[in-house]
PDB file of C-alpha atoms in Angstrom:
ATOM      1  CA  MET X 815      29.234 120.742 -62.834  1.00 49.00           C
ATOM      2  CA  SER X 816      30.660 118.058 -60.578  1.00 45.00           C
ATOM      3  CA  THR X 817      32.721 115.019 -61.487  1.00 48.00           C
ATOM      4  CA  ALA X 818      29.745 112.802 -60.654  1.00 54.00           C
ATOM      5  CA  ASP X 819      27.608 114.655 -63.198  1.00 84.00           C
ATOM      6  CA  THR X 820      30.104 114.342 -66.043  1.00 93.00           C
ATOM      7  CA  SER X 821      30.136 110.837 -67.465  1.00 95.00           C
ATOM      8  CA  THR X 822      31.389 111.699 -70.945  1.00 98.00           C
ATOM      9  CA  VAL X 823      33.883 114.048 -72.543  1.00 98.00           C
ATOM     10  CA  PHE X 824      33.276 115.098 -76.156  1.00 99.00           C
ATOM     11  CA  LEU X 825      36.348 116.241 -78.073  1.00 99.00           C
ATOM     12  CA  ASP X 826      37.040 118.004 -81.332  1.00 98.00           C
ATOM     13  CA  LEU X 827      39.829 116.474 -83.457  1.00 98.00           C
ATOM     14  CA  ASP X 828      41.718 118.986 -85.612  1.00 94.00           C
ATOM     15  CA  GLU X 829      43.862 121.407 -83.625  1.00 93.00           C
ATOM     16  CA  THR X 830      42.446 119.982 -80.408  1.00 98.00           C
ATOM     17  CA  ILE X 831      43.758 116.419 -80.357  1.00 98.00           C
ATOM     18  CA  CYS X 832      46.012 116.597 -83.395  1.00 98.00           C
ATOM     19  CA  GLU X 833      47.586 118.858 -85.981  1.00 94.00           C
ATOM     20  CA  HIS X 834      49.652 118.634 -89.130  1.00 92.00           C
ATOM     21  CA  PRO X 835      53.357 119.447 -88.860  1.00 90.00           C
ATOM     22  CA  ARG X 836      52.836 122.096 -91.519  1.00 87.00           C
ATOM     23  CA  SER X 837      50.373 124.743 -90.383  1.00 85.00           C
ATOM     24  CA  THR X 838      47.221 125.950 -92.103  1.00 87.00           C
ATOM     25  CA  ALA X 839      48.807 129.408 -92.235  1.00 91.00           C
ATOM     26  CA  ASP X 840      51.769 128.054 -94.213  1.00 93.00           C
ATOM     27  CA  ARG X 841      49.536 126.199 -96.660  1.00 93.00           C
ATOM     28  CA  LEU X 842      47.339 129.266 -97.127  1.00 96.00           C
ATOM     29  CA  ALA X 843      50.385 131.467 -97.786  1.00 96.00           C
ATOM     30  CA  ASP X 844      51.603 128.963-100.379  1.00 96.00           C
ATOM     31  CA  ALA X 845      48.172 128.962-102.048  1.00 96.00           C
ATOM     32  CA  PHE X 846      48.153 132.754-102.398  1.00 98.00           C
ATOM     33  CA  ASP X 847      51.669 132.589-103.806  1.00 97.00           C
ATOM     34  CA  ALA X 848      50.858 129.788-106.272  1.00 97.00           C
ATOM     35  CA  ALA X 849      47.722 131.612-107.444  1.00 97.00           C
ATOM     36  CA  GLY X 850      49.629 134.883-107.885  1.00 97.00           C
ATOM     37  CA  VAL X 851      47.168 136.688-105.608  1.00 97.00           C
ATOM     38  CA  GLU X 852      48.100 139.200-102.930  1.00 97.00           C
ATOM     39  CA  PRO X 853      46.879 137.817 -99.557  1.00 97.00           C
ATOM     40  CA  PHE X 854      43.568 139.395 -98.562  1.00 97.00           C
ATOM     41  CA  PHE X 855      42.536 137.190 -95.633  1.00 96.00           C
ATOM     42  CA  ASP X 856      44.176 135.043 -92.963  1.00 93.00           C
ATOM     43  CA  VAL X 857      43.493 131.815 -91.078  1.00 89.00           C
ATOM     44  CA  PRO X 858      41.150 133.374 -88.461  1.00 85.00           C
ATOM     45  CA  ASP X 859      39.074 134.807 -91.345  1.00 89.00           C
ATOM     46  CA  PHE X 860      39.028 131.345 -92.936  1.00 89.00           C
ATOM     47  CA  ARG X 861      37.871 129.698 -89.713  1.00 79.00           C
ATOM     48  CA  ARG X 862      35.178 132.278 -89.064  1.00 79.00           C
ATOM     49  CA  ARG X 863      33.722 131.692 -92.512  1.00 84.00           C
ATOM     50  CA  LEU X 864      34.161 127.920 -92.249  1.00 76.00           C
ATOM     51  CA  ALA X 865      31.722 127.743 -89.351  1.00 68.00           C
ATOM     52  CA  ARG X 866      28.992 129.164 -91.624  1.00 73.00           C
ATOM     53  CA  VAL X 867      29.489 126.961 -94.691  1.00 75.00           C
ATOM     54  CA  THR X 868      28.602 123.389 -95.627  1.00 70.00           C
ATOM     55  CA  ALA X 869      29.738 121.460 -98.687  1.00 71.00           C
ATOM     56  CA  ASP X 870      30.105 117.956-100.066  1.00 70.00           C
ATOM     57  CA  SER X 871      33.903 118.048-100.338  1.00 73.00           C
ATOM     58  CA  ALA X 872      36.916 119.866 -98.898  1.00 77.00           C
ATOM     59  CA  VAL X 873      37.531 121.580-102.241  1.00 84.00           C
ATOM     60  CA  GLU X 874      33.957 122.855-102.464  1.00 86.00           C
ATOM     61  CA  LEU X 875      34.116 123.962 -98.836  1.00 85.00           C
ATOM     62  CA  ARG X 876      37.215 126.063 -99.487  1.00 91.00           C
ATOM     63  CA  GLU X 877      35.759 127.536-102.653  1.00 94.00           C
ATOM     64  CA  LYS X 878      32.622 128.627-100.787  1.00 93.00           C
ATOM     65  CA  CYS X 879      34.630 129.965 -97.829  1.00 93.00           C
ATOM     66  CA  PHE X 880      37.124 131.920 -99.907  1.00 97.00           C
ATOM     67  CA  ALA X 881      34.459 133.253-102.267  1.00 96.00           C
ATOM     68  CA  GLY X 882      32.358 134.376 -99.307  1.00 95.00           C
ATOM     69  CA  ILE X 883      35.304 136.229 -97.788  1.00 96.00           C
ATOM     70  CA  ALA X 884      36.054 137.856-101.140  1.00 97.00           C
ATOM     71  CA  ASP X 885      32.436 138.989-101.433  1.00 96.00           C
ATOM     72  CA  GLU X 886      32.524 140.503 -97.933  1.00 95.00           C
ATOM     73  CA  LEU X 887      35.701 142.407 -98.768  1.00 96.00           C
ATOM     74  CA  GLY X 888      34.706 143.471-102.275  1.00 96.00           C
ATOM     75  CA  ARG X 889      37.416 141.359-103.868  1.00 96.00           C
ATOM     76  CA  ASP X 890      37.344 139.587-107.205  1.00 96.00           C
ATOM     77  CA  PRO X 891      35.698 136.165-106.703  1.00 94.00           C
ATOM     78  CA  ALA X 892      37.981 134.748-109.400  1.00 97.00           C
ATOM     79  CA  ASP X 893      40.959 135.434-107.122  1.00 97.00           C
ATOM     80  CA  ALA X 894      39.258 133.568-104.291  1.00 96.00           C
ATOM     81  CA  LEU X 895      38.596 130.537-106.483  1.00 96.00           C
ATOM     82  CA  ALA X 896      42.181 130.553-107.743  1.00 97.00           C
ATOM     83  CA  VAL X 897      43.490 130.501-104.177  1.00 97.00           C
ATOM     84  CA  ALA X 898      41.030 127.772-103.160  1.00 95.00           C
ATOM     85  CA  ARG X 899      42.133 125.566-106.039  1.00 94.00           C
ATOM     86  CA  ALA X 900      45.825 126.186-105.322  1.00 96.00           C
ATOM     87  CA  TYR X 901      45.429 125.216-101.666  1.00 94.00           C
ATOM     88  CA  GLU X 902      46.915 121.775-101.078  1.00 90.00           C
ATOM     89  CA  ASP X 903      45.155 119.409 -98.712  1.00 85.00           C
ATOM     90  CA  PRO X 904      47.539 117.853 -96.209  1.00 87.00           C
ATOM     91  CA  ASP X 905      47.994 114.091 -96.050  1.00 92.00           C
ATOM     92  CA  PRO X 906      45.605 112.974 -93.261  1.00 93.00           C
ATOM     93  CA  THR X 907      48.050 110.261 -92.196  1.00 95.00           C
ATOM     94  CA  GLU X 908      50.758 112.820 -91.377  1.00 94.00           C
ATOM     95  CA  VAL X 909      49.083 114.196 -88.253  1.00 96.00           C
ATOM     96  CA  GLU X 910      50.691 114.296 -84.835  1.00 97.00           C
ATOM     97  CA  PHE X 911      49.332 114.753 -81.319  1.00 98.00           C
ATOM     98  CA  LEU X 912      49.226 118.225 -79.849  1.00 97.00           C
ATOM     99  CA  PRO X 913      51.534 118.488 -76.830  1.00 97.00           C
ATOM    100  CA  GLY X 914      49.873 116.716 -73.936  1.00 97.00           C
ATOM    101  CA  ALA X 915      46.922 115.433 -75.973  1.00 98.00           C
ATOM    102  CA  GLU X 916      47.712 111.717 -75.894  1.00 98.00           C
ATOM    103  CA  ALA X 917      48.269 111.785 -72.134  1.00 98.00           C
ATOM    104  CA  ALA X 918      45.087 113.839 -71.727  1.00 98.00           C
ATOM    105  CA  LEU X 919      43.069 111.144 -73.499  1.00 98.00           C
ATOM    106  CA  ASP X 920      44.546 108.538 -71.161  1.00 97.00           C
ATOM    107  CA  ALA X 921      43.754 110.640 -68.088  1.00 96.00           C
ATOM    108  CA  LEU X 922      40.209 111.433 -69.187  1.00 97.00           C
ATOM    109  CA  ALA X 923      39.457 107.836 -70.175  1.00 97.00           C
ATOM    110  CA  ALA X 924      40.272 106.718 -66.627  1.00 95.00           C
ATOM    111  CA  GLY X 925      37.096 108.381 -65.371  1.00 94.00           C
ATOM    112  CA  HIS X 926      34.943 109.150 -68.421  1.00 97.00           C
ATOM    113  CA  ASP X 927      33.672 107.804 -71.696  1.00 98.00           C
ATOM    114  CA  LEU X 928      35.111 109.690 -74.675  1.00 99.00           C
ATOM    115  CA  ALA X 929      33.265 110.822 -77.792  1.00 99.00           C
ATOM    116  CA  LEU X 930      34.420 112.601 -80.935  1.00 99.00           C
ATOM    117  CA  VAL X 931      32.562 115.486 -82.592  1.00 99.00           C
ATOM    118  CA  THR X 932      34.372 116.819 -85.647  1.00 96.00           C
ATOM    119  CA  ASN X 933      33.386 118.915 -88.653  1.00 90.00           C
ATOM    120  CA  GLY X 934      35.597 116.770 -90.880  1.00 89.00           C
ATOM    121  CA  ASP X 935      34.322 114.033 -93.141  1.00 88.00           C
ATOM    122  CA  ARG X 936      34.338 110.406 -92.011  1.00 92.00           C
ATOM    123  CA  GLU X 937      36.993 109.088 -94.418  1.00 92.00           C
ATOM    124  CA  THR X 938      39.548 111.817 -93.751  1.00 92.00           C
ATOM    125  CA  GLN X 939      39.058 111.900 -90.003  1.00 96.00           C
ATOM    126  CA  ARG X 940      39.180 108.138 -89.581  1.00 97.00           C
ATOM    127  CA  ALA X 941      42.494 108.125 -91.473  1.00 97.00           C
ATOM    128  CA  LYS X 942      43.832 110.597 -88.889  1.00 97.00           C
ATOM    129  CA  LEU X 943      42.541 108.506 -85.985  1.00 98.00           C
ATOM    130  CA  ALA X 944      44.177 105.398 -87.446  1.00 98.00           C
ATOM    131  CA  ALA X 945      47.465 107.229 -87.940  1.00 98.00           C
ATOM    132  CA  LEU X 946      47.357 108.311 -84.293  1.00 98.00           C
ATOM    133  CA  GLY X 947      46.366 104.837 -83.115  1.00 98.00           C
ATOM    134  CA  ILE X 948      43.200 106.051 -81.365  1.00 98.00           C
ATOM    135  CA  GLU X 949      40.425 104.859 -83.680  1.00 96.00           C
ATOM    136  CA  ASP X 950      39.012 102.640 -80.908  1.00 97.00           C
ATOM    137  CA  ARG X 951      39.199 105.249 -78.138  1.00 98.00           C
ATOM    138  CA  PHE X 952      35.738 106.731 -78.613  1.00 99.00           C
ATOM    139  CA  ALA X 953      32.395 105.358 -77.499  1.00 98.00           C
ATOM    140  CA  ALA X 954      30.746 107.395 -80.278  1.00 99.00           C
ATOM    141  CA  ALA X 955      31.927 109.590 -83.128  1.00 98.00           C
ATOM    142  CA  THR X 956      30.078 112.124 -85.252  1.00 98.00           C
ATOM    143  CA  TYR X 957      31.696 113.202 -88.521  1.00 96.00           C
ATOM    144  CA  ALA X 958      29.615 116.278 -89.200  1.00 92.00           C
ATOM    145  CA  GLY X 959      31.299 116.953 -92.535  1.00 85.00           C
ATOM    146  CA  SER X 960      29.620 113.800 -93.839  1.00 87.00           C
ATOM    147  CA  THR X 961      26.151 114.743 -92.578  1.00 88.00           C
ATOM    148  CA  GLY X 962      25.872 118.216 -94.119  1.00 80.00           C
ATOM    149  CA  VAL X 963      25.189 119.900 -90.759  1.00 88.00           C
ATOM    150  CA  VAL X 964      28.323 121.085 -88.975  1.00 87.00           C
ATOM    151  CA  LYS X 965      29.220 122.841 -85.735  1.00 91.00           C
ATOM    152  CA  PRO X 966      28.182 125.357 -84.444  1.00 91.00           C
ATOM    153  CA  ASP X 967      24.795 123.864 -85.256  1.00 93.00           C
ATOM    154  CA  PRO X 968      23.856 121.764 -82.231  1.00 98.00           C
ATOM    155  CA  ASP X 969      22.894 118.815 -84.437  1.00 97.00           C
ATOM    156  CA  PRO X 970      26.298 117.045 -84.272  1.00 97.00           C
ATOM    157  CA  PHE X 971      26.171 117.228 -80.483  1.00 99.00           C
ATOM    158  CA  HIS X 972      22.566 116.030 -80.357  1.00 99.00           C
ATOM    159  CA  ARG X 973      23.478 113.099 -82.631  1.00 98.00           C
ATOM    160  CA  THR X 974      26.320 112.102 -80.327  1.00 99.00           C
ATOM    161  CA  LEU X 975      24.263 112.444 -77.154  1.00 99.00           C
ATOM    162  CA  SER X 976      21.562 110.303 -78.729  1.00 98.00           C
ATOM    163  CA  ALA X 977      24.049 107.646 -79.826  1.00 98.00           C
ATOM    164  CA  LEU X 978      25.303 107.405 -76.246  1.00 98.00           C
ATOM    165  CA  GLY X 979      21.868 107.599 -74.644  1.00 98.00           C
ATOM    166  CA  ILE X 980      22.857 110.426 -72.304  1.00 98.00           C
ATOM    167  CA  GLU X 981      21.640 113.921 -71.483  1.00 98.00           C
ATOM    168  CA  ALA X 982      23.506 117.126 -72.285  1.00 98.00           C
ATOM    169  CA  SER X 983      24.057 117.703 -68.565  1.00 96.00           C
ATOM    170  CA  GLU X 984      26.138 114.524 -68.406  1.00 97.00           C
ATOM    171  CA  ALA X 985      28.740 115.639 -70.957  1.00 98.00           C
ATOM    172  CA  VAL X 986      31.256 118.397 -71.524  1.00 98.00           C
ATOM    173  CA  HIS X 987      32.869 119.313 -74.857  1.00 99.00           C
ATOM    174  CA  VAL X 988      36.506 120.261 -75.479  1.00 99.00           C
ATOM    175  CA  GLY X 989      37.501 122.175 -78.600  1.00 98.00           C
ATOM    176  CA  ASN X 990      39.734 124.921 -79.954  1.00 94.00           C
ATOM    177  CA  SER X 991      37.072 127.096 -81.614  1.00 91.00           C
ATOM    178  CA  LEU X 992      34.806 129.470 -79.731  1.00 92.00           C
ATOM    179  CA  ARG X 993      32.491 129.823 -82.711  1.00 87.00           C
ATOM    180  CA  SER X 994      32.242 126.145 -83.603  1.00 90.00           C
ATOM    181  CA  ASP X 995      32.991 124.134 -80.493  1.00 96.00           C
ATOM    182  CA  VAL X 996      31.924 126.334 -77.602  1.00 97.00           C
ATOM    183  CA  ALA X 997      28.903 127.919 -79.284  1.00 95.00           C
ATOM    184  CA  GLY X 998      27.759 124.591 -80.704  1.00 96.00           C
ATOM    185  CA  ALA X 999      28.082 122.683 -77.449  1.00 98.00           C
ATOM    186  CA  GLN X1000      26.271 125.395 -75.497  1.00 98.00           C
ATOM    187  CA  ALA X1001      23.493 125.477 -78.100  1.00 98.00           C
ATOM    188  CA  ALA X1002      23.035 121.756 -77.409  1.00 99.00           C
ATOM    189  CA  GLY X1003      22.785 122.435 -73.665  1.00 98.00           C
ATOM    190  CA  MET X1004      26.299 121.281 -72.787  1.00 98.00           C
ATOM    191  CA  GLU X1005      29.132 122.985 -70.965  1.00 98.00           C
ATOM    192  CA  ALA X1006      32.279 123.672 -72.972  1.00 98.00           C
ATOM    193  CA  VAL X1007      36.028 123.787 -72.468  1.00 98.00           C
ATOM    194  CA  TRP X1008      37.840 126.153 -74.814  1.00 97.00           C
ATOM    195  CA  LEU X1009      41.390 125.215 -75.800  1.00 97.00           C
ATOM    196  CA  ALA X1010      42.632 128.759 -76.352  1.00 94.00           C
ATOM    197  CA  ARG X1011      45.489 128.179 -78.774  1.00 86.00           C
ATOM    198  CA  VAL X1012      44.652 131.398 -80.662  1.00 80.00           C
ATOM    199  CA  GLU X1013      42.733 134.345 -79.249  1.00 79.00           C
ATOM    200  CA  GLU X1014      39.303 134.597 -80.835  1.00 78.00           C
ATOM    201  CA  ASP X1015      36.381 136.977 -80.587  1.00 77.00           C
ATOM    202  CA  ALA X1016      32.924 135.477 -80.249  1.00 79.00           C
ATOM    203  CA  ASP X1017      29.616 136.141 -78.537  1.00 86.00           C
ATOM    204  CA  CYS X1018      29.839 133.022 -76.373  1.00 92.00           C
ATOM    205  CA  VAL X1019      31.745 132.583 -73.114  1.00 95.00           C
ATOM    206  CA  PRO X1020      33.117 129.114 -72.309  1.00 97.00           C
ATOM    207  CA  GLU X1021      32.538 127.608 -68.894  1.00 97.00           C
ATOM    208  CA  TYR X1022      36.200 126.625 -68.806  1.00 97.00           C
ATOM    209  CA  ARG X1023      39.351 127.785 -70.571  1.00 97.00           C
ATOM    210  CA  ILE X1024      42.590 125.857 -70.952  1.00 97.00           C
ATOM    211  CA  ASP X1025      45.805 126.899 -72.673  1.00 96.00           C
ATOM    212  CA  SER X1026      47.148 123.407 -73.359  1.00 97.00           C
ATOM    213  CA  MET X1027      45.818 119.874 -73.569  1.00 98.00           C
ATOM    214  CA  ARG X1028      48.099 119.189 -70.617  1.00 97.00           C
ATOM    215  CA  ASP X1029      45.569 121.125 -68.538  1.00 97.00           C
ATOM    216  CA  LEU X1030      43.114 118.244 -69.032  1.00 96.00           C
ATOM    217  CA  HIS X1031      45.316 115.849 -67.088  1.00 92.00           C
ATOM    218  CA  ALA X1032      43.386 117.295 -64.128  1.00 91.00           C
ATOM    219  CA  PRO X1033      39.992 118.210 -65.684  1.00 91.00           C
ATOM    220  CA  PRO X1034      38.870 121.774 -64.867  1.00 90.00           C
ATOM    221  CA  TRP X1035      35.269 120.727 -64.182  1.00 90.00           C
ATOM    222  CA  VAL X1036      36.317 118.556 -61.240  1.00 78.00           C
TER     223      VAL X1036
END
């Protein structure tokens, strides 16, 4: 893909552009402790299951994810629900940019339109964007958690392409999840950039891999 072909960069939000100061792993460990349950899964397990579940709220989403993991492992579903209910949602206004992310947005915006494709719900994600001061940075935004169809389904990407009036060949997607971001973008006919913060096994192979958002200061598809 050449620079001339790529008019728009789609980006994931959580753990791609921003993160909470307190990690998901820490909050999950606290939830197991508060529920009095010996840990039986970790954050990668959570994320793998998350890509296969839809729900109307964050609480319901966790309950379905944790219960599904428990079922796969032959664990008591009551333990999974106890952990899900003990898990504390972070304050969406307490997010901070990943290293290099704010500068990457500036660099990308100099030559591309930007679009947001996130599995979060509209209210929560817009609170994060406002806290970061970037709510007006995106030409289009799809909050898949509010539509009921999340990545890796290609629907959120198709919705965003349609909103912008462009073809899949004109856009590239950047995200931290092979299963959600890379697989979903490729299913929609787009190329994908994987932000490899944590090693992950998946059946898909990204067109590009970066290890930091700083690597987008000079886009790899150029």
